[in-house]
mmCIF file of N, CA and C in Angstrom:
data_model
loop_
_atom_site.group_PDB
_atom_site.id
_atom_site.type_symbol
_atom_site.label_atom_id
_atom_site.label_comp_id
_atom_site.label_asym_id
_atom_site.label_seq_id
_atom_site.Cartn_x
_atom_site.Cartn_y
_atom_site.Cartn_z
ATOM 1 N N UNK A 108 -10.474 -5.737 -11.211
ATOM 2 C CA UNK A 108 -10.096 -7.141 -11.178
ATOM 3 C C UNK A 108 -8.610 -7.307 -11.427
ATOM 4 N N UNK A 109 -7.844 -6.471 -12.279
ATOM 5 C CA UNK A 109 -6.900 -7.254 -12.701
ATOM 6 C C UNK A 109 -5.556 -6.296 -11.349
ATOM 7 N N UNK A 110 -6.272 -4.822 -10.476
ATOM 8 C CA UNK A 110 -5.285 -5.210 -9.212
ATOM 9 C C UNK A 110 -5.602 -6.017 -8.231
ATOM 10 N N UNK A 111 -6.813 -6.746 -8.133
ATOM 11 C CA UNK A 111 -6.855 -8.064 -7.670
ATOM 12 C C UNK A 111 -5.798 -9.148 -8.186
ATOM 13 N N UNK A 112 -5.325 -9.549 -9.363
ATOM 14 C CA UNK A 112 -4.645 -10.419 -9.968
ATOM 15 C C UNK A 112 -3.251 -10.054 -10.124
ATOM 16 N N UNK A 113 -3.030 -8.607 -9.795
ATOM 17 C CA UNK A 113 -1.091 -8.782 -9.389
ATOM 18 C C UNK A 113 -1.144 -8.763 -8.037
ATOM 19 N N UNK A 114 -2.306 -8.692 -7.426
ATOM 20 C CA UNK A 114 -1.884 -8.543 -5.823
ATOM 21 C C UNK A 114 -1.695 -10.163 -5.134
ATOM 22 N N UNK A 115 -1.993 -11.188 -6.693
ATOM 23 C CA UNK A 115 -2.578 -12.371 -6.595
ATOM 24 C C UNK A 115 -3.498 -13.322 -5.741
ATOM 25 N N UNK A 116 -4.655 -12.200 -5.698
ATOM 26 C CA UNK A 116 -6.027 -12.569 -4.788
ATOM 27 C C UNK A 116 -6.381 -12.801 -6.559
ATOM 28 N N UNK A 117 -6.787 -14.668 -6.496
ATOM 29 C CA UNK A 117 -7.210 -14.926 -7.594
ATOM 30 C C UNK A 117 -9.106 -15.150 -7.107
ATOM 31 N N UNK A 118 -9.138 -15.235 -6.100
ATOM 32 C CA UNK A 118 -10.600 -15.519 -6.061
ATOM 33 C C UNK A 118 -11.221 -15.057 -4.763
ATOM 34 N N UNK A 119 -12.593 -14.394 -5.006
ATOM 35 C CA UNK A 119 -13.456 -13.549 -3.553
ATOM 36 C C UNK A 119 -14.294 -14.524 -3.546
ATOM 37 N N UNK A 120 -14.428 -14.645 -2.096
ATOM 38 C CA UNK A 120 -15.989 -15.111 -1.916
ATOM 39 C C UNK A 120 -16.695 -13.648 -1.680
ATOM 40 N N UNK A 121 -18.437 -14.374 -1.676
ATOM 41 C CA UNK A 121 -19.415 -13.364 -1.358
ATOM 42 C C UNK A 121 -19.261 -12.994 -0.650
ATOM 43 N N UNK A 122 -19.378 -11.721 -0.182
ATOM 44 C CA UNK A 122 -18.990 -10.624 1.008
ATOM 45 C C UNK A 122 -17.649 -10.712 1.765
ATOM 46 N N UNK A 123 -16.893 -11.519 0.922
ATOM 47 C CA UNK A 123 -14.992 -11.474 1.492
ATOM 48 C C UNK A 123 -14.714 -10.062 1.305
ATOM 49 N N UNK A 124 -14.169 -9.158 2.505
ATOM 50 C CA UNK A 124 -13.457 -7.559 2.696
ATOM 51 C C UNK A 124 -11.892 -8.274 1.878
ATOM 52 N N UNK A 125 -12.083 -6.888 1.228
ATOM 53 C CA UNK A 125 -10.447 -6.464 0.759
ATOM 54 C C UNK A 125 -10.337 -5.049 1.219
ATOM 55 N N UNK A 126 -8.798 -5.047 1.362
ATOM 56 C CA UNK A 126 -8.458 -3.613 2.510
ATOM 57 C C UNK A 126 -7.448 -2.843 1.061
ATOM 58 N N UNK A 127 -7.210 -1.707 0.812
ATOM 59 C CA UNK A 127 -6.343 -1.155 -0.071
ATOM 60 C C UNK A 127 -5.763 0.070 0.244
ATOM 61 N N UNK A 128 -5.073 0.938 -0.732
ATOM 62 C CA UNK A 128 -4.951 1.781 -0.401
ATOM 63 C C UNK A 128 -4.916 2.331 -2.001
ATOM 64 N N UNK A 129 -5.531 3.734 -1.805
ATOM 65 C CA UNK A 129 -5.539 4.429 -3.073
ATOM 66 C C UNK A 129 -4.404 5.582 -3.391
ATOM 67 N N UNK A 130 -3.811 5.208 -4.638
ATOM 68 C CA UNK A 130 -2.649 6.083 -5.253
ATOM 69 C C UNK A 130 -2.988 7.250 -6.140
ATOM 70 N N UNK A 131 -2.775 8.298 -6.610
ATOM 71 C CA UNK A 131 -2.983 8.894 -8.117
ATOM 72 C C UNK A 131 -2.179 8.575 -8.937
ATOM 73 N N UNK A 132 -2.092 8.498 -10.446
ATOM 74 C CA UNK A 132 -1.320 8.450 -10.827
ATOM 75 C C UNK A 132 -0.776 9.630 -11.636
ATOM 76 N N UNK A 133 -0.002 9.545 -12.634
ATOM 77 C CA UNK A 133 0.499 10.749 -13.612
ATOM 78 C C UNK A 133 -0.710 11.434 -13.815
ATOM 79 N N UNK A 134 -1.743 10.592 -14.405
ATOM 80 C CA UNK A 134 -2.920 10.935 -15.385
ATOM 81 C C UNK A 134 -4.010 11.864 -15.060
ATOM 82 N N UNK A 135 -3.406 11.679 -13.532
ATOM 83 C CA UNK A 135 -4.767 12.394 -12.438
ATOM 84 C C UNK A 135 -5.927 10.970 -11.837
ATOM 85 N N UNK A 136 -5.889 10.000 -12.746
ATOM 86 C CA UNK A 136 -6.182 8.841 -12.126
ATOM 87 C C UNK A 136 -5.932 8.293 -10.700
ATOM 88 N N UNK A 137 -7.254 7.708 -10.444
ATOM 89 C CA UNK A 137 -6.833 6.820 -8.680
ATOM 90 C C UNK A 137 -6.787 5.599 -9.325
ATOM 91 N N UNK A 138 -6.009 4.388 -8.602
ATOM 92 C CA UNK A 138 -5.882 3.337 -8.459
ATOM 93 C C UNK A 138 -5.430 2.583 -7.253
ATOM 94 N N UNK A 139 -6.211 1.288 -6.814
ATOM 95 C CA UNK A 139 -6.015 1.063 -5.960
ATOM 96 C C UNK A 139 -4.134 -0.178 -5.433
ATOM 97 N N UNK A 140 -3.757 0.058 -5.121
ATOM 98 C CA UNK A 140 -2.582 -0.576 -4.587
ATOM 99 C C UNK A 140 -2.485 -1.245 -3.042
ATOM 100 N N UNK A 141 -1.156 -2.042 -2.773
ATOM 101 C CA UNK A 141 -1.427 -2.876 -1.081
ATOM 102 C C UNK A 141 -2.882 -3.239 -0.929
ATOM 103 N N UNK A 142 -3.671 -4.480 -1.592
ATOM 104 C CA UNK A 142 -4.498 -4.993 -2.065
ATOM 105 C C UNK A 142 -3.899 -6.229 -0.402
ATOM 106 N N UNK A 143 -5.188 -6.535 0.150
ATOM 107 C CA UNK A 143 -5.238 -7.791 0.784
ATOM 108 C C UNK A 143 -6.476 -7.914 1.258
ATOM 109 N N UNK A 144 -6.377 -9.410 1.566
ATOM 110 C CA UNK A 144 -8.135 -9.652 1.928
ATOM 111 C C UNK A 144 -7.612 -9.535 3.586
ATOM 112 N N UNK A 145 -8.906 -8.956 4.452
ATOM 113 C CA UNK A 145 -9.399 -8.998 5.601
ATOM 114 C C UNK A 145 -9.880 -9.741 6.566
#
């Protein structure tokens, strides 16, 4: 939710597509980034 909220997509509807792209970070962590709805 909250890279929904810097990508500032404050609200989904039911079955609204969001498109992203996934990063790693330092940690070995994924996160998703370039957040937009479809």
């Amino acid at each position: 939710i909250s890279a929904l909220e810097r990508a500032g997509i404050n609200q989904l509807d039911d079955g609204q597509a969001v498109t992203f792209d996934l990063e790693s970070g330092r940690d070995g962590r994924e996160s998703a980034t370039n957040l937009a709805l479809a």
